[in-house]
mmCIF file of C-alpha atoms and ligand atoms in Angstrom:
data_model
loop_
_atom_site.group_PDB
_atom_site.id
_atom_site.type_symbol
_atom_site.label_atom_id
_atom_site.label_comp_id
_atom_site.label_asym_id
_atom_site.label_seq_id
_atom_site.Cartn_x
_atom_site.Cartn_y
_atom_site.Cartn_z
ATOM 1 C CA MET V 262 0.002 -0.001 -0.001
ATOM 2 C CA LYS V 263 1.318 3.443 -0.915
ATOM 3 C CA PRO V 264 1.886 6.011 1.860
ATOM 4 C CA LYS V 265 -0.683 8.812 2.050
ATOM 5 C CA ILE V 266 0.056 12.411 1.158
ATOM 6 C CA LEU V 267 -1.987 15.573 1.507
ATOM 7 C CA LEU V 268 -1.379 17.672 -1.599
ATOM 8 C CA HIS V 269 -2.129 21.358 -1.275
ATOM 9 C CA ILE V 270 -3.708 22.363 -4.603
ATOM 10 C CA CYS V 271 -3.586 26.054 -5.511
ATOM 11 C CA CYS V 272 -5.486 25.625 -8.793
ATOM 12 C CA GLY V 273 -6.262 22.999 -11.416
ATOM 13 C CA PRO V 274 -3.747 24.030 -14.093
ATOM 14 C CA CYS V 275 -0.828 23.853 -11.599
ATOM 15 C CA ALA V 276 -1.895 20.504 -10.150
ATOM 16 C CA GLY V 277 -1.821 18.200 -13.186
ATOM 17 C CA LYS V 278 1.856 17.377 -13.544
ATOM 18 C CA ILE V 279 2.577 17.194 -9.807
ATOM 19 C CA THR V 280 -0.401 14.885 -9.305
ATOM 20 C CA GLU V 281 0.912 12.578 -12.015
ATOM 21 C CA LEU V 282 4.428 12.568 -10.506
ATOM 22 C CA LEU V 283 3.275 11.970 -6.920
ATOM 23 C CA GLN V 284 0.693 9.360 -7.844
ATOM 24 C CA ALA V 285 3.513 6.954 -8.699
ATOM 25 C CA ASP V 286 4.607 6.823 -5.054
ATOM 26 C CA PHE V 287 1.730 8.122 -2.938
ATOM 27 C CA ASP V 288 -1.968 7.766 -2.239
ATOM 28 C CA ILE V 289 -2.972 11.414 -2.775
ATOM 29 C CA THR V 290 -5.687 13.427 -1.090
ATOM 30 C CA GLY V 291 -6.010 16.967 -2.469
ATOM 31 C CA TYR V 292 -6.507 19.957 -0.202
ATOM 32 C CA PHE V 293 -7.901 23.195 -1.632
ATOM 33 C CA TYR V 294 -6.962 25.837 0.904
ATOM 34 C CA ASN V 295 -6.480 29.230 -0.737
ATOM 35 C CA PRO V 296 -8.022 32.102 1.252
ATOM 36 C CA ASN V 297 -5.757 34.489 -0.683
ATOM 37 C CA ILE V 298 -7.885 34.234 -3.846
ATOM 38 C CA GLU V 299 -10.104 37.255 -4.434
ATOM 39 C CA PRO V 300 -12.859 38.035 -5.105
ATOM 40 C CA ALA V 301 -15.041 35.146 -3.941
ATOM 41 C CA ASP V 302 -16.314 34.316 -7.443
ATOM 42 C CA GLU V 303 -12.713 33.938 -8.637
ATOM 43 C CA TYR V 304 -12.129 31.613 -5.670
ATOM 44 C CA LEU V 305 -15.118 29.478 -6.664
ATOM 45 C CA ARG V 306 -13.966 29.355 -10.263
ATOM 46 C CA ARG V 307 -10.544 28.032 -9.261
ATOM 47 C CA LEU V 308 -12.097 25.591 -6.820
ATOM 48 C CA GLN V 309 -14.137 24.203 -9.686
ATOM 49 C CA THR V 310 -10.981 23.645 -11.768
ATOM 50 C CA ALA V 311 -9.458 21.746 -8.834
ATOM 51 C CA ILE V 312 -12.593 19.581 -8.578
ATOM 52 C CA THR V 313 -12.485 18.835 -12.324
ATOM 53 C CA LEU V 314 -8.826 17.877 -12.060
ATOM 54 C CA VAL V 315 -9.113 15.564 -9.023
ATOM 55 C CA ASN V 316 -12.133 13.887 -10.584
ATOM 56 C CA HIS V 317 -10.031 13.198 -13.678
ATOM 57 C CA TYR V 318 -7.314 11.530 -11.573
ATOM 58 C CA GLY V 319 -9.785 9.799 -9.260
ATOM 59 C CA ILE V 320 -8.516 11.383 -6.065
ATOM 60 C CA LYS V 321 -10.386 12.818 -3.110
ATOM 61 C CA LEU V 322 -10.450 16.589 -2.485
ATOM 62 C CA ILE V 323 -10.862 18.255 0.895
ATOM 63 C CA LYS V 324 -12.185 21.809 0.631
ATOM 64 C CA GLY V 325 -10.605 24.143 3.178
ATOM 65 C CA ILE V 326 -12.411 27.127 4.586
ATOM 66 C CA TYR V 327 -12.302 30.451 2.755
ATOM 67 C CA ASN V 328 -11.101 32.617 5.642
ATOM 68 C CA ASN V 329 -10.085 35.591 3.511
ATOM 69 C CA LYS V 330 -10.154 38.033 6.451
ATOM 70 C CA THR V 331 -7.725 35.858 8.395
ATOM 71 C CA TRP V 332 -5.462 35.772 5.349
ATOM 72 C CA HIS V 333 -5.507 39.585 5.179
ATOM 73 C CA SER V 334 -4.496 39.713 8.844
ATOM 74 C CA ALA V 335 -1.590 37.372 8.080
ATOM 75 C CA ILE V 336 -0.151 39.614 5.354
ATOM 76 C CA MET V 337 -0.935 42.927 7.085
ATOM 77 C CA GLY V 338 1.777 45.543 6.543
ATOM 78 C CA LEU V 339 3.126 43.770 3.460
ATOM 79 C CA GLU V 340 0.215 44.521 1.122
ATOM 80 C CA PHE V 341 2.005 46.750 -1.345
ATOM 81 C CA LEU V 342 5.264 44.893 -1.727
ATOM 82 C CA PRO V 343 5.869 43.585 -5.252
ATOM 83 C CA GLU V 344 4.789 40.080 -6.179
ATOM 84 C CA GLY V 345 7.419 37.554 -5.169
ATOM 85 C CA ASP V 346 8.489 39.554 -2.108
ATOM 86 C CA ARG V 347 7.700 38.887 1.576
ATOM 87 C CA ARG V 348 3.911 39.163 1.187
ATOM 88 C CA CYS V 349 4.077 36.063 -0.963
ATOM 89 C CA TRP V 350 6.349 34.254 1.505
ATOM 90 C CA ARG V 351 3.780 34.944 4.229
ATOM 91 C CA CYS V 352 1.020 33.800 1.888
ATOM 92 C CA PHE V 353 2.865 30.539 1.123
ATOM 93 C CA ARG V 354 3.530 30.018 4.811
ATOM 94 C CA THR V 355 -0.137 30.529 5.751
ATOM 95 C CA ARG V 356 -1.285 27.908 3.257
ATOM 96 C CA LEU V 357 1.487 25.418 4.044
ATOM 97 C CA VAL V 358 0.964 25.653 7.823
ATOM 98 C CA GLU V 359 -2.743 25.001 7.358
ATOM 99 C CA THR V 360 -1.952 22.034 5.078
ATOM 100 C CA ALA V 361 0.481 20.555 7.611
ATOM 101 C CA GLN V 362 -2.089 20.975 10.393
ATOM 102 C CA ARG V 363 -4.793 19.402 8.272
ATOM 103 C CA ALA V 364 -2.531 16.485 7.379
ATOM 104 C CA LYS V 365 -1.933 15.856 11.088
ATOM 105 C CA LYS V 366 -5.661 15.997 11.739
ATOM 106 C CA GLU V 367 -6.328 13.480 8.947
ATOM 107 C CA GLY V 368 -3.553 11.152 10.179
ATOM 108 C CA ILE V 369 -1.516 11.738 6.991
ATOM 109 C CA SER V 370 2.224 11.916 7.555
ATOM 110 C CA ASN V 371 3.297 13.569 4.263
ATOM 111 C CA PHE V 372 2.349 16.817 2.591
ATOM 112 C CA ALA V 373 3.294 18.712 -0.583
ATOM 113 C CA THR V 374 2.094 21.670 -2.609
ATOM 114 C CA THR V 375 1.416 22.516 -6.242
ATOM 115 C CA LEU V 376 2.633 26.082 -5.644
ATOM 116 C CA THR V 377 6.115 25.142 -6.902
ATOM 117 C CA THR V 378 4.758 24.583 -10.418
ATOM 118 C CA SER V 379 4.165 28.242 -11.184
ATOM 119 C CA PRO V 380 6.887 29.930 -13.251
ATOM 120 C CA TYR V 381 6.147 33.103 -11.258
ATOM 121 C CA LYS V 382 6.895 31.546 -7.855
ATOM 122 C CA ASN V 383 10.201 30.726 -6.236
ATOM 123 C CA ALA V 384 10.166 26.949 -5.704
ATOM 124 C CA ARG V 385 13.292 27.123 -3.537
ATOM 125 C CA VAL V 386 11.571 29.476 -1.080
ATOM 126 C CA ILE V 387 8.453 27.292 -1.035
ATOM 127 C CA ASN V 388 10.383 24.062 -0.500
ATOM 128 C CA LYS V 389 12.473 25.648 2.263
ATOM 129 C CA LEU V 390 9.335 26.864 4.029
ATOM 130 C CA GLY V 391 7.720 23.453 3.626
ATOM 131 C CA ASN V 392 10.660 21.746 5.287
ATOM 132 C CA VAL V 393 10.719 24.185 8.219
ATOM 133 C CA ILE V 394 6.972 23.720 8.762
ATOM 134 C CA ALA V 395 7.289 19.929 8.466
ATOM 135 C CA THR V 396 9.915 19.889 11.212
ATOM 136 C CA LYS V 397 7.688 21.985 13.445
ATOM 137 C CA TYR V 398 4.688 19.675 13.006
ATOM 138 C CA GLY V 399 6.621 16.411 12.974
ATOM 139 C CA ILE V 400 5.572 15.296 9.470
ATOM 140 C CA ASN V 401 7.310 15.018 6.097
ATOM 141 C CA PHE V 402 7.309 17.653 3.399
ATOM 142 C CA ILE V 403 7.810 16.200 -0.069
ATOM 143 C CA GLU V 404 9.695 18.684 -2.205
ATOM 144 C CA THR V 405 8.462 19.102 -5.753
ATOM 145 C CA SER V 406 9.866 20.893 -8.736
ATOM 146 C CA VAL V 407 8.394 20.600 -12.179
ATOM 147 C CA LYS V 408 10.695 21.450 -15.059
ATOM 148 C CA PRO V 409 9.359 24.260 -17.271
ATOM 149 C CA GLU V 410 9.093 22.023 -20.318
ATOM 150 C CA ASN V 411 6.880 19.600 -18.376
ATOM 151 C CA ARG V 412 4.524 22.108 -16.797
ATOM 152 C CA ASN V 413 1.991 21.984 -19.556
ATOM 153 C CA ASN V 414 3.253 19.173 -21.753
ATOM 154 C CA PRO V 415 1.133 17.187 -22.175
ATOM 155 C CA SER V 416 -1.313 19.815 -21.047
ATOM 156 C CA ILE V 417 -3.980 18.161 -18.979
ATOM 157 C CA ALA V 418 -5.355 21.651 -18.341
ATOM 158 C CA ARG V 419 -5.987 22.070 -22.051
ATOM 159 C CA GLN V 420 -7.427 18.599 -22.373
ATOM 160 C CA LEU V 421 -9.881 19.220 -19.520
ATOM 161 C CA LYS V 422 -10.528 22.794 -20.722
ATOM 162 C CA LEU V 423 -9.635 24.185 -17.310
ATOM 163 C CA TYR V 424 -10.026 27.901 -16.650
ATOM 164 C CA HIS V 425 -6.515 29.436 -16.565
ATOM 165 C CA GLN V 426 -6.335 32.542 -14.408
ATOM 166 C CA LYS V 427 -4.492 35.685 -15.488
ATOM 167 C CA PHE V 428 -3.266 36.728 -12.031
ATOM 168 C CA CYS V 429 -1.829 34.990 -8.985
ATOM 169 C CA GLY V 430 -4.760 35.280 -6.600
ATOM 170 C CA CYS V 431 -4.959 38.262 -4.237
ATOM 171 C CA ASN V 432 -6.228 41.700 -5.214
ATOM 172 C CA TYR V 433 -2.671 43.053 -4.973
ATOM 173 C CA SER V 434 -1.598 40.721 -7.766
ATOM 174 C CA GLN V 435 -4.616 41.603 -9.879
ATOM 175 C CA PHE V 436 -4.223 45.365 -9.749
ATOM 176 C CA LYS V 437 -0.428 45.645 -9.678
HETATM 177 S S1 SF4 U 676 0.696 37.505 -5.265
HETATM 178 FE FE1 SF4 U 676 0.007 35.375 -5.019
HETATM 179 S S2 SF4 U 676 1.471 34.396 -3.617
HETATM 180 FE FE2 SF4 U 676 1.721 36.629 -3.484
HETATM 181 S S3 SF4 U 676 0.398 37.235 -1.760
HETATM 182 FE FE3 SF4 U 676 -0.825 37.463 -3.602
HETATM 183 S S4 SF4 U 676 -1.903 35.511 -3.848
HETATM 184 FE FE4 SF4 U 676 -0.241 35.167 -2.377
#
């Protein structure tokens, strides 16, 4: 029997390749926890892409709560920093901590994230954060890195006709 892993899914298009890679070694449960996505209808649209994707791969999806106000509290004071700066590190941390806590609650001893897939995000920062959080919560963080040429090739997102967003998620990334 394969070990279980809780995979934090930021959106459907980012999740395809990582799901395929991890499925070889793990029994995946997806976790959609992204209170950074604004406005709420954009959040629901991305949630739907995640549902379409996990249904395609036959994996379960846990829907996290949309505590957008709590997320704003977490990044307070960093709102107007450029994308990729410390606001994003705090945003990654918020979602990874919640994923680690949820994994513990579900009795799952491994977690990972699809955030590393994005060409606009620093996978080294995300993997470093994941490892620090894993140590704190006494579980394993599985580092992922998807090579650029494999991100969309073959493009499961295209095949499933997934909505592909034009901005990262928060209002600060939309109106930069
Ligand atoms: S730009 Fe993206 S990663 Fe950065 S704070 Fe906004 S939603 Fe989070």
